[in-house]
Amino acid sequence: WPLAARGPRGSAGGRGRRGEQPIARSQPASMGTSPRAPRRGAGGGLLALLVLAAGAAAAGAETVLELGMLYRLTDDRAGGEQLDSGWIGVALSGLLAVDHFNNRNPNIVPAFGELGDCDVVMHEAMYDTASTSIGAVEGYRQGETTWHAAVGPARSASSSPVAILGGIDAIPTVSYWSTSPDLDDAALYPYFLRTIPSDEAIAEALVEYFVEEGMEEVQILHVNDPYGSAYAQGLLLQGQDRGVSVTTFEFSDSGTDIENVVEIMAKTDLRISVIVAFESHFESIIKAAEANGLISDTSLFIWTDSVSVSILEGGLAPRGWLRILSLGAVGERSSILFDAMAAVNNSRLESFYERMPEGLIYPTPLFTDDDYVDDISTYSFDAVAAVGLAACELRAQGKNASGADLYNAIAAQRFEGTSGTIAFDMYGSRDFTTGGYVMQNTVLGDDGEVDVVAVGRWDNDNSRWAYAQPIVYADGSTNSPSYVEPVSEDFNHIGWNLRAVGITTYCLNMLLAITLIVVVLVHNNAPVFRKSQPFFLIVILVGSVISTQSILLFSVLDDKGYERDQESETVYRVPGLDWACQSLPYTLNLGFTLSLGGLLAKVERIHILFDGKLSGQTRVVRVIDMLPMLGAMIAVELCVLLAWQFTDPLRFERKVIDRNSRDQDEESIGRCVSAYFEEFFFTFLTIHLVLSIGAVYLAYQVRNAPHAFQENKYVLAVLMSRLQISALSLPLLFLLADNRSAYFVSVMVVALFDLAQMVTLFFPKIRVLMKDAVSGRKSTELVSI
């Protein structure tokens, strides 16, 4: 760097703007080599340095450090619109840092007070980058031949080309707001540094929040520029390390593109959205999100520091959103900085405005209740301080003030700044462990308006969030929303429509069975019933009544409203319905056995009587003589039922039968299960099949009996109807086992079994009874048995 003899400061601070040459400075000597790769020799610069140093020493002059200052005060992306007062305040903080360094004022940075022997003074030249890459490059080119270092630019998209040029020219650039992880590429940006942490640090903290809240999938909507793309990449990589899936969506500055991309986002069903966009995109994103249902009580938007608090409090943001950012305003020193800026605001504001780019409207006062100091000011102040402290360190060491030396000296700094302890990592980025990271929450204030409040701070020592108060989410609760749209699970509940059919069927069957029992009891002396053995007719009807109770049990077996105990990932127990499951085998099997047993006993009695008659013997077969056979059949059934009861009784469980790609339950079915269901099912099936074949055989044996006692056609009619019903229903039940329709099929099977039996055996008798009543005589005609 040059050593220039100078008199009073006068206008030496210089000012400039894009396209305008700043006040002329002495031309710097060659800046030497790049910290990573040689660029050009420094011999000529060293000779000039020695000559100028000798002249300066003779004149008692100061050592001048030419500092470029690249700040965003307007936004060409928004038609050249001037930014709010907060950004003017950020620029003012950089100028204030120059003054504090030059005056060795230790009030904000204590290290300034230890520079008494250092004769370095800063001359700054400030340029408006217009928030664009082109504006930043134009500003850089205005001062590149005179600068030893530059502070800025702000945006990552602007820092990228400037850092490349700085690497070519060996000019260290220290950004105060560029957070893109891509800028850590030492080969591409060898002279780049920053006092704000990289977004990789924020990504780590953000992913930790996702892990804490069990959010396994999130999506990120980002502007397609170096800042947004690198942020998304950092979040993607951190998510991979922690098991969080990140789906990325990018958009251009076009409002139409935002609408299209947000529409696609809404189709993912993800409800946790990280938004990396600028204030110019805010309204378009909100409108598109509302139009596509992304903003609701079950969603969460997380914003970065690229959208200010004033925007979030501007009326469009609802409660329950988050803003996670690096916050420079931590500790006592940031408060001292803000007090110092407030003092400038009250007394010396015009003198600072004179050092800023011309052609802008600078408000007086700058800070009011509505326009406050932005915490980015702390990073700006610390960036200037780092350059000044490094320059004095080099001066004390008597080293050549080349760009490489200056870069290395800045990178080696560690001091207490306004944003905390300032230290740099191997890439020139702010050391992650020295940064301050804050979580802010949009909440409803007492006035009903949305306020942004700090709810948590990142604990660097424990790598986790420490909360000062609970987060309030969009639904007003402190419970974080599901990371995906809650799935409406199909529980396959029976429903009142199907249950109404079942209950109606039950009532009709019971009414018919009880009516027939009454008829048999009242007319038991009528020839049509007396010679058909009324006792066994009653047994058959009682069997129908018992089996019909299965319809009622089927209607009860629905766990809606019952407590469930999770047994495994896909199975839930419902103990409150176990009794109904365990009752079903008794009603189904005992009802069937009584009905078929009564039929068998009747046929067997006829068989014994006519077998004896054919052999010339006279036999008397009483009802009581047939009870052992009936009792034996019931005893066998009970033995098997009790064996099942004590081995592994049926229990009710709900099983998940369909899950989506996110392991969310989409469909489940409630049913009775047992480890030995198939074994006992086929045991009962075999017993009933044997009994049915026996009934057919006995009916065949009495085929030659007198017509009045012919039983075969009625037995066969009952058994064939049951066989047909079984042949149709059993395959259906297996196919519909995971569907609510299984209830309807089960009800119809039981109802048709009993109905077919009652209609076939009893309706012909009722017809004869009614015929006798009409004719006034007692018929000797016997129908059935």
Tab-separated table of C-alpha atoms in Angstrom, residues 259-655:
chain	number	residue	atom	x	y	z
A	259	GLU	CA	-47.139	-18.668	-9.203
A	260	ASN	CA	-46.263	-21.749	-11.257
A	261	VAL	CA	-43.653	-23.027	-8.828
A	262	VAL	CA	-45.853	-22.507	-5.763
A	263	GLU	CA	-48.664	-24.394	-7.500
A	264	ILE	CA	-46.305	-27.357	-7.948
A	265	MET	CA	-45.184	-27.089	-4.313
A	266	ALA	CA	-48.770	-27.368	-3.103
A	267	LYS	CA	-49.126	-30.785	-4.762
A	268	THR	CA	-46.422	-32.357	-2.577
A	269	ASP	CA	-48.615	-32.238	0.565
A	270	LEU	CA	-45.557	-31.014	2.492
A	271	ARG	CA	-46.505	-28.369	5.031
A	272	ILE	CA	-43.132	-27.116	6.277
A	273	SER	CA	-41.765	-24.569	3.787
A	274	VAL	CA	-38.485	-22.687	4.016
A	275	ILE	CA	-38.617	-19.532	1.914
A	276	VAL	CA	-35.383	-17.977	0.640
A	277	ALA	CA	-36.503	-14.885	-1.214
A	278	PHE	CA	-36.183	-11.132	-1.103
A	279	GLU	CA	-38.669	-8.508	-0.093
A	280	SER	CA	-39.570	-7.822	-3.710
A	281	HIS	CA	-40.836	-11.424	-3.954
A	282	PHE	CA	-42.736	-11.461	-0.663
A	283	GLU	CA	-46.181	-10.359	-1.822
A	284	SER	CA	-46.159	-12.585	-4.922
A	285	ILE	CA	-45.228	-15.625	-2.836
A	286	ILE	CA	-47.926	-14.926	-0.240
A	287	LYS	CA	-50.652	-14.509	-2.848
A	288	ALA	CA	-49.635	-17.674	-4.700
A	289	ALA	CA	-49.429	-19.656	-1.456
A	290	GLU	CA	-52.892	-18.500	-0.370
A	291	ALA	CA	-54.355	-19.345	-3.775
A	292	ASN	CA	-52.969	-22.895	-3.555
A	293	GLY	CA	-53.879	-23.596	0.064
A	294	LEU	CA	-50.320	-23.563	1.398
A	295	ILE	CA	-51.156	-21.035	4.110
A	296	SER	CA	-53.337	-22.656	6.752
A	297	ASP	CA	-53.451	-23.643	10.406
A	298	THR	CA	-51.606	-26.851	9.515
A	299	SER	CA	-48.690	-25.218	7.673
A	300	LEU	CA	-45.477	-23.453	8.675
A	301	PHE	CA	-43.437	-20.940	6.711
A	302	ILE	CA	-39.835	-20.297	7.760
A	303	TRP	CA	-38.175	-17.162	6.401
A	304	THR	CA	-34.548	-16.075	6.336
A	305	ASP	CA	-32.962	-12.710	7.022
A	306	SER	CA	-33.469	-11.717	3.373
A	307	VAL	CA	-36.955	-10.612	4.456
A	308	SER	CA	-36.978	-7.962	7.143
A	309	VAL	CA	-39.022	-7.774	10.310
A	310	SER	CA	-40.879	-4.739	8.967
A	311	ILE	CA	-42.109	-6.792	6.001
A	312	LEU	CA	-43.336	-9.601	8.256
A	313	GLU	CA	-45.121	-7.077	10.426
A	314	GLY	CA	-46.587	-5.313	7.402
A	315	GLY	CA	-49.957	-7.061	7.490
A	316	LEU	CA	-49.593	-9.973	5.064
A	317	ALA	CA	-47.923	-12.474	7.395
A	318	PRO	CA	-50.153	-14.449	9.790
A	319	ARG	CA	-49.169	-15.650	13.213
A	320	GLY	CA	-47.238	-18.861	13.580
A	321	TRP	CA	-44.431	-18.250	11.092
A	322	LEU	CA	-40.733	-18.410	11.912
A	323	ARG	CA	-37.691	-16.415	10.871
A	324	ILE	CA	-34.293	-17.992	11.484
A	325	LEU	CA	-31.227	-15.895	10.928
A	326	SER	CA	-27.770	-14.867	12.006
A	327	LEU	CA	-28.289	-11.984	14.383
A	328	GLY	CA	-25.539	-9.500	14.956
A	329	ALA	CA	-27.309	-7.664	17.747
A	330	VAL	CA	-26.042	-9.800	20.608
A	331	GLY	CA	-24.640	-8.646	23.902
A	332	GLU	CA	-23.647	-5.276	25.249
A	333	ARG	CA	-21.484	-4.044	22.374
A	334	SER	CA	-24.312	-4.035	19.854
A	335	SER	CA	-26.284	-1.834	22.232
A	336	ILE	CA	-23.331	0.571	22.462
A	337	LEU	CA	-23.182	0.678	18.652
A	338	PHE	CA	-26.870	1.458	18.421
A	339	ASP	CA	-26.473	4.198	21.034
A	340	ALA	CA	-23.592	5.670	19.034
A	341	MET	CA	-25.657	5.593	15.836
A	342	ALA	CA	-28.532	7.224	17.703
A	343	ALA	CA	-26.144	9.998	18.760
A	344	VAL	CA	-25.181	10.533	15.093
A	345	ASN	CA	-28.875	10.549	14.236
A	346	ASN	CA	-29.439	13.378	16.701
A	347	SER	CA	-26.432	15.613	15.972
A	348	ARG	CA	-24.023	14.764	13.119
A	349	LEU	CA	-26.235	13.110	10.538
A	350	GLU	CA	-25.591	15.613	7.733
A	351	SER	CA	-21.821	15.161	7.945
A	352	PHE	CA	-22.235	11.433	7.398
A	353	TYR	CA	-24.666	11.922	4.534
A	354	GLU	CA	-22.006	14.019	2.792
A	355	ARG	CA	-19.804	10.922	2.681
A	356	MET	CA	-22.494	8.764	1.076
A	357	PRO	CA	-23.393	8.487	-2.618
A	358	GLU	CA	-25.122	11.487	-4.136
A	359	GLY	CA	-28.506	11.555	-5.794
A	360	LEU	CA	-30.437	9.849	-2.997
A	361	ILE	CA	-32.934	11.201	-0.501
A	362	TYR	CA	-31.546	10.880	2.997
A	363	PRO	CA	-34.171	11.308	5.731
A	364	THR	CA	-33.651	13.504	8.763
A	365	PRO	CA	-33.886	12.068	11.317
A	366	LEU	CA	-32.825	8.685	10.015
A	367	PHE	CA	-34.129	6.591	12.897
A	368	THR	CA	-37.644	6.935	14.289
A	369	ASP	CA	-39.972	4.644	16.193
A	370	ASP	CA	-40.889	2.975	12.892
A	371	ASP	CA	-37.429	2.982	11.286
A	372	TYR	CA	-34.885	1.416	13.575
A	373	VAL	CA	-31.294	0.290	13.400
A	374	ASP	CA	-30.927	-3.017	11.573
A	375	ASP	CA	-28.712	-5.633	13.225
A	376	ILE	CA	-26.837	-5.973	9.901
A	377	SER	CA	-25.138	-2.771	11.032
A	378	THR	CA	-23.129	-4.804	13.526
A	379	TYR	CA	-21.635	-6.991	10.796
A	380	SER	CA	-20.859	-3.882	8.745
A	381	PHE	CA	-19.077	-2.191	11.658
A	382	ASP	CA	-17.081	-5.353	12.418
A	383	ALA	CA	-16.026	-5.755	8.773
A	384	VAL	CA	-14.434	-2.290	8.801
A	385	ALA	CA	-12.883	-2.971	12.208
A	386	ALA	CA	-11.301	-6.235	11.006
A	387	VAL	CA	-9.605	-4.465	8.102
A	388	GLY	CA	-8.300	-1.665	10.323
A	389	LEU	CA	-6.949	-3.990	13.027
A	390	ALA	CA	-5.241	-6.161	10.403
A	391	ALA	CA	-3.612	-3.082	8.837
A	392	CYS	CA	-2.191	-1.956	12.161
A	393	GLU	CA	-0.918	-5.459	12.868
A	394	LEU	CA	0.941	-5.501	9.567
A	395	ARG	CA	2.286	-2.031	10.234
A	396	ALA	CA	3.633	-3.153	13.619
A	397	GLN	CA	5.314	-6.179	12.011
A	398	GLY	CA	6.966	-4.039	9.346
A	399	LYS	CA	5.640	-6.331	6.642
A	400	ASN	CA	4.958	-5.376	3.081
A	401	ALA	CA	1.365	-4.317	2.860
A	402	SER	CA	0.483	-6.567	-0.063
A	403	GLY	CA	-2.954	-7.972	-0.697
A	404	ALA	CA	-1.849	-11.410	0.401
A	405	ASP	CA	-0.457	-10.095	3.674
A	406	LEU	CA	-3.539	-8.013	4.296
A	407	TYR	CA	-5.866	-10.936	3.519
A	408	ASN	CA	-3.954	-13.248	5.861
A	409	ALA	CA	-3.844	-10.615	8.585
A	410	ILE	CA	-7.621	-10.097	8.386
A	411	ALA	CA	-8.233	-13.854	8.390
A	412	ALA	CA	-6.079	-14.194	11.537
A	413	GLN	CA	-8.001	-11.551	13.510
A	414	ARG	CA	-9.849	-12.420	16.699
A	415	PHE	CA	-11.388	-9.567	18.619
A	416	GLU	CA	-14.519	-8.537	20.449
A	417	GLY	CA	-16.777	-6.789	17.970
A	418	THR	CA	-20.326	-5.561	17.973
A	419	SER	CA	-21.700	-8.904	16.747
A	420	GLY	CA	-19.734	-10.954	19.267
A	421	THR	CA	-16.287	-12.459	19.036
A	422	ILE	CA	-14.968	-11.982	15.518
A	423	ALA	CA	-12.934	-14.900	14.177
A	424	PHE	CA	-12.627	-16.512	10.763
A	425	ASP	CA	-12.404	-20.106	9.633
A	426	MET	CA	-10.048	-21.571	7.053
A	427	TYR	CA	-12.232	-20.287	4.208
A	428	GLY	CA	-12.395	-16.710	5.440
A	429	SER	CA	-15.986	-17.089	6.679
A	430	ARG	CA	-17.091	-16.119	10.151
A	431	ASP	CA	-16.312	-18.924	12.578
A	432	PHE	CA	-19.604	-20.746	13.086
A	433	THR	CA	-19.111	-21.026	16.840
A	434	THR	CA	-18.813	-17.254	17.258
A	435	GLY	CA	-22.030	-16.380	15.486
A	436	GLY	CA	-25.366	-15.571	17.041
A	437	TYR	CA	-28.391	-17.394	15.617
A	438	VAL	CA	-31.900	-16.454	16.542
A	439	MET	CA	-35.364	-17.877	15.968
A	440	GLN	CA	-38.142	-15.335	15.669
A	441	ASN	CA	-41.872	-16.024	15.725
A	442	THR	CA	-44.772	-14.028	14.289
A	443	VAL	CA	-47.358	-13.664	17.061
A	444	LEU	CA	-50.490	-11.639	17.619
A	445	GLY	CA	-49.860	-8.642	19.846
A	446	ASP	CA	-52.285	-7.099	22.317
A	447	ASP	CA	-53.453	-4.760	19.558
A	448	GLY	CA	-54.362	-7.683	17.319
A	449	GLU	CA	-51.496	-6.934	14.940
A	450	VAL	CA	-48.718	-9.365	14.048
A	451	ASP	CA	-45.471	-8.809	15.925
A	452	VAL	CA	-42.127	-10.534	15.439
A	453	VAL	CA	-40.627	-11.718	18.728
A	454	ALA	CA	-37.473	-13.676	19.514
A	455	VAL	CA	-38.342	-17.065	20.985
A	456	GLY	CA	-35.064	-18.970	20.791
A	457	ARG	CA	-31.310	-18.637	20.479
A	458	TRP	CA	-28.813	-21.180	19.213
A	459	ASP	CA	-26.629	-22.652	21.951
A	460	ASN	CA	-23.227	-23.089	20.297
A	461	ASP	CA	-21.826	-25.072	23.215
A	462	ASN	CA	-24.534	-27.748	23.068
A	463	SER	CA	-25.508	-27.429	19.375
A	464	ARG	CA	-29.178	-27.033	20.114
A	465	TRP	CA	-31.857	-24.385	20.430
A	466	ALA	CA	-32.486	-22.749	23.771
A	467	TYR	CA	-35.982	-21.299	24.017
A	468	ALA	CA	-36.964	-18.263	26.030
A	469	GLN	CA	-40.639	-18.943	25.377
A	470	PRO	CA	-42.707	-21.503	23.452
A	471	ILE	CA	-43.259	-21.095	19.722
A	472	VAL	CA	-46.843	-20.217	18.827
A	473	TYR	CA	-47.909	-21.866	15.590
A	474	ALA	CA	-50.599	-20.945	13.087
A	475	ASP	CA	-53.370	-22.775	14.932
A	476	GLY	CA	-52.614	-20.829	18.097
A	477	SER	CA	-51.115	-23.827	19.900
A	478	THR	CA	-47.520	-24.574	20.867
A	479	ASN	CA	-47.602	-27.939	19.078
A	480	SER	CA	-45.686	-27.961	15.812
A	481	PRO	CA	-47.724	-28.966	12.758
A	482	SER	CA	-47.278	-32.242	10.950
A	483	TYR	CA	-44.620	-32.011	8.273
A	484	VAL	CA	-47.106	-33.366	5.750
A	485	GLU	CA	-50.783	-32.714	5.217
A	486	PRO	CA	-52.557	-35.049	7.653
A	487	VAL	CA	-53.843	-38.075	5.790
A	488	SER	CA	-57.523	-38.840	6.143
A	489	GLU	CA	-57.216	-42.489	7.065
A	490	ASP	CA	-59.919	-44.851	5.864
A	491	PHE	CA	-60.748	-46.900	8.959
A	492	ASN	CA	-63.312	-49.023	7.137
A	493	HIS	CA	-65.824	-48.384	9.905
A	494	ILE	CA	-69.163	-50.050	9.313
A	495	GLY	CA	-71.109	-46.831	9.105
A	496	TRP	CA	-74.727	-46.267	10.017
A	497	ASN	CA	-76.039	-47.176	6.581
A	498	LEU	CA	-74.579	-50.685	6.655
A	499	ARG	CA	-75.293	-51.111	10.348
A	500	ALA	CA	-78.924	-50.165	9.724
A	501	VAL	CA	-79.155	-52.965	7.154
A	502	GLY	CA	-77.617	-55.403	9.628
A	503	ILE	CA	-79.860	-54.452	12.540
A	504	THR	CA	-82.939	-54.571	10.329
A	505	THR	CA	-81.972	-58.043	9.114
A	506	TYR	CA	-81.389	-59.158	12.697
A	507	CYS	CA	-84.798	-57.913	13.776
A	508	LEU	CA	-86.568	-59.608	10.862
A	509	ASN	CA	-84.845	-62.952	11.483
A	510	MET	CA	-85.567	-62.807	15.217
A	511	LEU	CA	-89.176	-61.850	14.603
A	512	LEU	CA	-89.626	-64.779	12.223
A	513	ALA	CA	-87.925	-67.291	14.547
A	514	ILE	CA	-89.859	-66.210	17.633
A	515	THR	CA	-93.137	-66.170	15.685
A	516	LEU	CA	-92.510	-69.732	14.520
A	517	ILE	CA	-91.676	-70.844	18.049
A	518	VAL	CA	-94.955	-69.379	19.291
A	519	VAL	CA	-96.864	-71.027	16.459
A	520	VAL	CA	-95.333	-74.433	17.204
A	521	LEU	CA	-96.038	-74.121	20.934
A	522	VAL	CA	-99.615	-72.971	20.398
A	523	HIS	CA	-100.423	-75.585	17.750
A	524	ASN	CA	-98.249	-78.403	19.024
A	525	ASN	CA	-101.279	-80.756	19.068
A	526	ALA	CA	-102.096	-80.085	15.474
A	527	PRO	CA	-101.347	-83.178	13.400
A	528	VAL	CA	-98.941	-81.272	11.142
A	529	PHE	CA	-96.769	-80.366	14.146
A	530	ARG	CA	-97.466	-83.295	16.498
A	531	LYS	CA	-96.344	-85.912	14.021
A	532	SER	CA	-93.407	-83.688	13.002
A	533	GLN	CA	-92.002	-83.912	16.540
A	534	PRO	CA	-92.502	-80.383	18.029
A	535	PHE	CA	-89.602	-80.714	20.431
A	536	PHE	CA	-87.077	-80.999	17.622
A	537	LEU	CA	-88.803	-78.234	15.705
A	538	ILE	CA	-88.248	-75.986	18.722
A	539	VAL	CA	-84.598	-77.110	18.890
A	540	ILE	CA	-84.120	-76.124	15.246
A	541	LEU	CA	-85.692	-72.716	15.844
A	542	VAL	CA	-83.638	-72.115	19.016
A	543	GLY	CA	-80.554	-72.859	16.936
A	544	SER	CA	-81.661	-70.180	14.468
A	545	VAL	CA	-82.210	-67.704	17.311
A	546	ILE	CA	-78.703	-68.351	18.679
A	547	SER	CA	-76.968	-68.080	15.295
A	548	THR	CA	-78.918	-64.883	14.531
A	549	GLN	CA	-77.217	-63.276	17.543
A	550	SER	CA	-74.044	-63.330	15.406
A	551	ILE	CA	-75.550	-60.517	13.320
A	552	LEU	CA	-75.780	-58.401	16.451
A	553	LEU	CA	-72.170	-59.206	17.335
A	554	PHE	CA	-70.998	-58.313	13.826
A	555	SER	CA	-72.727	-54.947	14.244
A	556	VAL	CA	-70.978	-54.354	17.559
A	557	LEU	CA	-67.514	-55.149	16.185
A	558	ASP	CA	-66.545	-51.610	15.204
A	559	ASP	CA	-63.886	-49.819	17.274
A	560	LYS	CA	-64.981	-46.287	16.468
A	561	GLY	CA	-64.766	-44.407	19.760
A	562	TYR	CA	-62.797	-47.148	21.543
A	563	GLU	CA	-59.331	-46.725	23.021
A	564	ARG	CA	-56.539	-48.392	21.081
A	565	ASP	CA	-53.257	-49.763	22.379
A	566	GLN	CA	-50.441	-49.782	19.842
A	567	GLU	CA	-48.963	-53.246	19.687
A	568	SER	CA	-46.588	-52.679	16.771
A	569	GLU	CA	-45.989	-50.185	14.009
A	570	THR	CA	-49.035	-51.362	12.074
A	571	VAL	CA	-51.180	-53.136	14.684
A	572	TYR	CA	-53.420	-51.642	17.380
A	573	ARG	CA	-55.226	-53.672	20.047
A	574	VAL	CA	-58.786	-52.794	21.110
A	575	PRO	CA	-59.369	-54.789	24.331
A	576	GLY	CA	-62.867	-53.346	24.753
A	577	LEU	CA	-64.165	-55.510	21.894
A	578	ASP	CA	-62.463	-58.813	22.728
A	579	TRP	CA	-65.668	-60.117	24.362
A	580	ALA	CA	-67.589	-59.753	21.103
A	581	CYS	CA	-64.877	-61.567	19.147
A	582	GLN	CA	-64.834	-64.432	21.637
A	583	SER	CA	-68.633	-64.718	21.615
A	584	LEU	CA	-68.874	-65.136	17.846
A	585	PRO	CA	-67.618	-68.758	17.619
A	586	TYR	CA	-70.196	-69.803	20.246
A	587	THR	CA	-73.190	-68.202	18.549
A	588	LEU	CA	-72.212	-69.344	15.063
A	589	ASN	CA	-71.230	-72.920	15.876
A	590	LEU	CA	-73.734	-73.756	18.617
A	591	GLY	CA	-76.561	-72.249	16.559
A	592	PHE	CA	-75.569	-74.311	13.539
A	593	THR	CA	-75.156	-77.485	15.616
A	594	LEU	CA	-78.529	-77.135	17.324
A	595	SER	CA	-80.304	-76.550	14.027
A	596	LEU	CA	-78.589	-79.381	12.211
A	597	GLY	CA	-78.663	-81.610	15.320
A	598	GLY	CA	-82.439	-81.225	15.661
A	599	LEU	CA	-82.822	-82.099	11.996
A	600	LEU	CA	-80.556	-85.127	12.350
A	601	ALA	CA	-82.360	-86.386	15.462
A	602	LYS	CA	-85.702	-86.233	13.667
A	603	VAL	CA	-84.391	-88.102	10.632
A	604	GLU	CA	-82.638	-90.678	12.771
A	605	ARG	CA	-85.855	-91.320	14.700
A	606	ILE	CA	-87.736	-91.976	11.453
A	607	HIS	CA	-84.878	-94.193	10.292
A	608	ILE	CA	-85.011	-96.324	13.455
A	609	LEU	CA	-88.796	-96.663	13.306
A	610	PHE	CA	-89.045	-97.714	9.669
A	611	ASP	CA	-85.928	-99.851	9.831
A	612	GLY	CA	-87.596	-101.848	12.595
A	613	LYS	CA	-90.892	-102.001	10.717
A	614	LEU	CA	-89.200	-103.332	7.630
A	615	SER	CA	-87.537	-106.080	9.719
A	616	GLY	CA	-90.878	-107.086	11.252
A	617	GLN	CA	-90.145	-105.503	14.645
A	618	THR	CA	-92.186	-102.971	16.515
A	619	ARG	CA	-90.124	-100.193	18.029
A	620	VAL	CA	-90.952	-97.270	20.247
A	621	VAL	CA	-88.547	-94.339	19.904
A	622	ARG	CA	-89.151	-91.548	22.351
A	623	VAL	CA	-87.773	-87.993	22.067
A	624	ILE	CA	-85.600	-88.590	25.075
A	625	ASP	CA	-83.955	-91.463	23.247
A	626	MET	CA	-82.564	-89.009	20.697
A	627	LEU	CA	-81.155	-86.551	23.202
A	628	PRO	CA	-77.810	-88.394	23.682
A	629	MET	CA	-77.026	-87.946	20.004
A	630	LEU	CA	-77.933	-84.274	20.172
A	631	GLY	CA	-75.976	-83.881	23.411
A	632	ALA	CA	-72.934	-85.590	21.916
A	633	MET	CA	-72.904	-83.193	18.990
A	634	ILE	CA	-73.155	-80.180	21.316
A	635	ALA	CA	-70.463	-81.639	23.587
A	636	VAL	CA	-68.024	-82.005	20.686
A	637	GLU	CA	-68.665	-78.403	19.647
A	638	LEU	CA	-68.143	-77.147	23.204
A	639	CYS	CA	-64.888	-79.079	23.603
A	640	VAL	CA	-63.446	-77.499	20.473
A	641	LEU	CA	-64.730	-74.056	21.463
A	642	LEU	CA	-63.189	-74.287	24.944
A	643	ALA	CA	-59.937	-75.557	23.487
A	644	TRP	CA	-59.854	-72.433	21.308
A	645	GLN	CA	-60.833	-70.236	24.238
A	646	PHE	CA	-57.985	-71.462	26.429
A	647	THR	CA	-55.402	-71.779	23.661
A	648	ASP	CA	-55.596	-68.436	21.868
A	649	PRO	CA	-59.006	-66.772	21.995
A	650	LEU	CA	-60.068	-64.314	19.359
A	651	ARG	CA	-59.192	-60.690	20.049
A	652	PHE	CA	-60.018	-57.497	18.236
A	653	GLU	CA	-57.230	-55.610	16.552
A	654	ARG	CA	-56.918	-52.833	13.991
A	655	LYS	CA	-54.303	-53.488	11.341
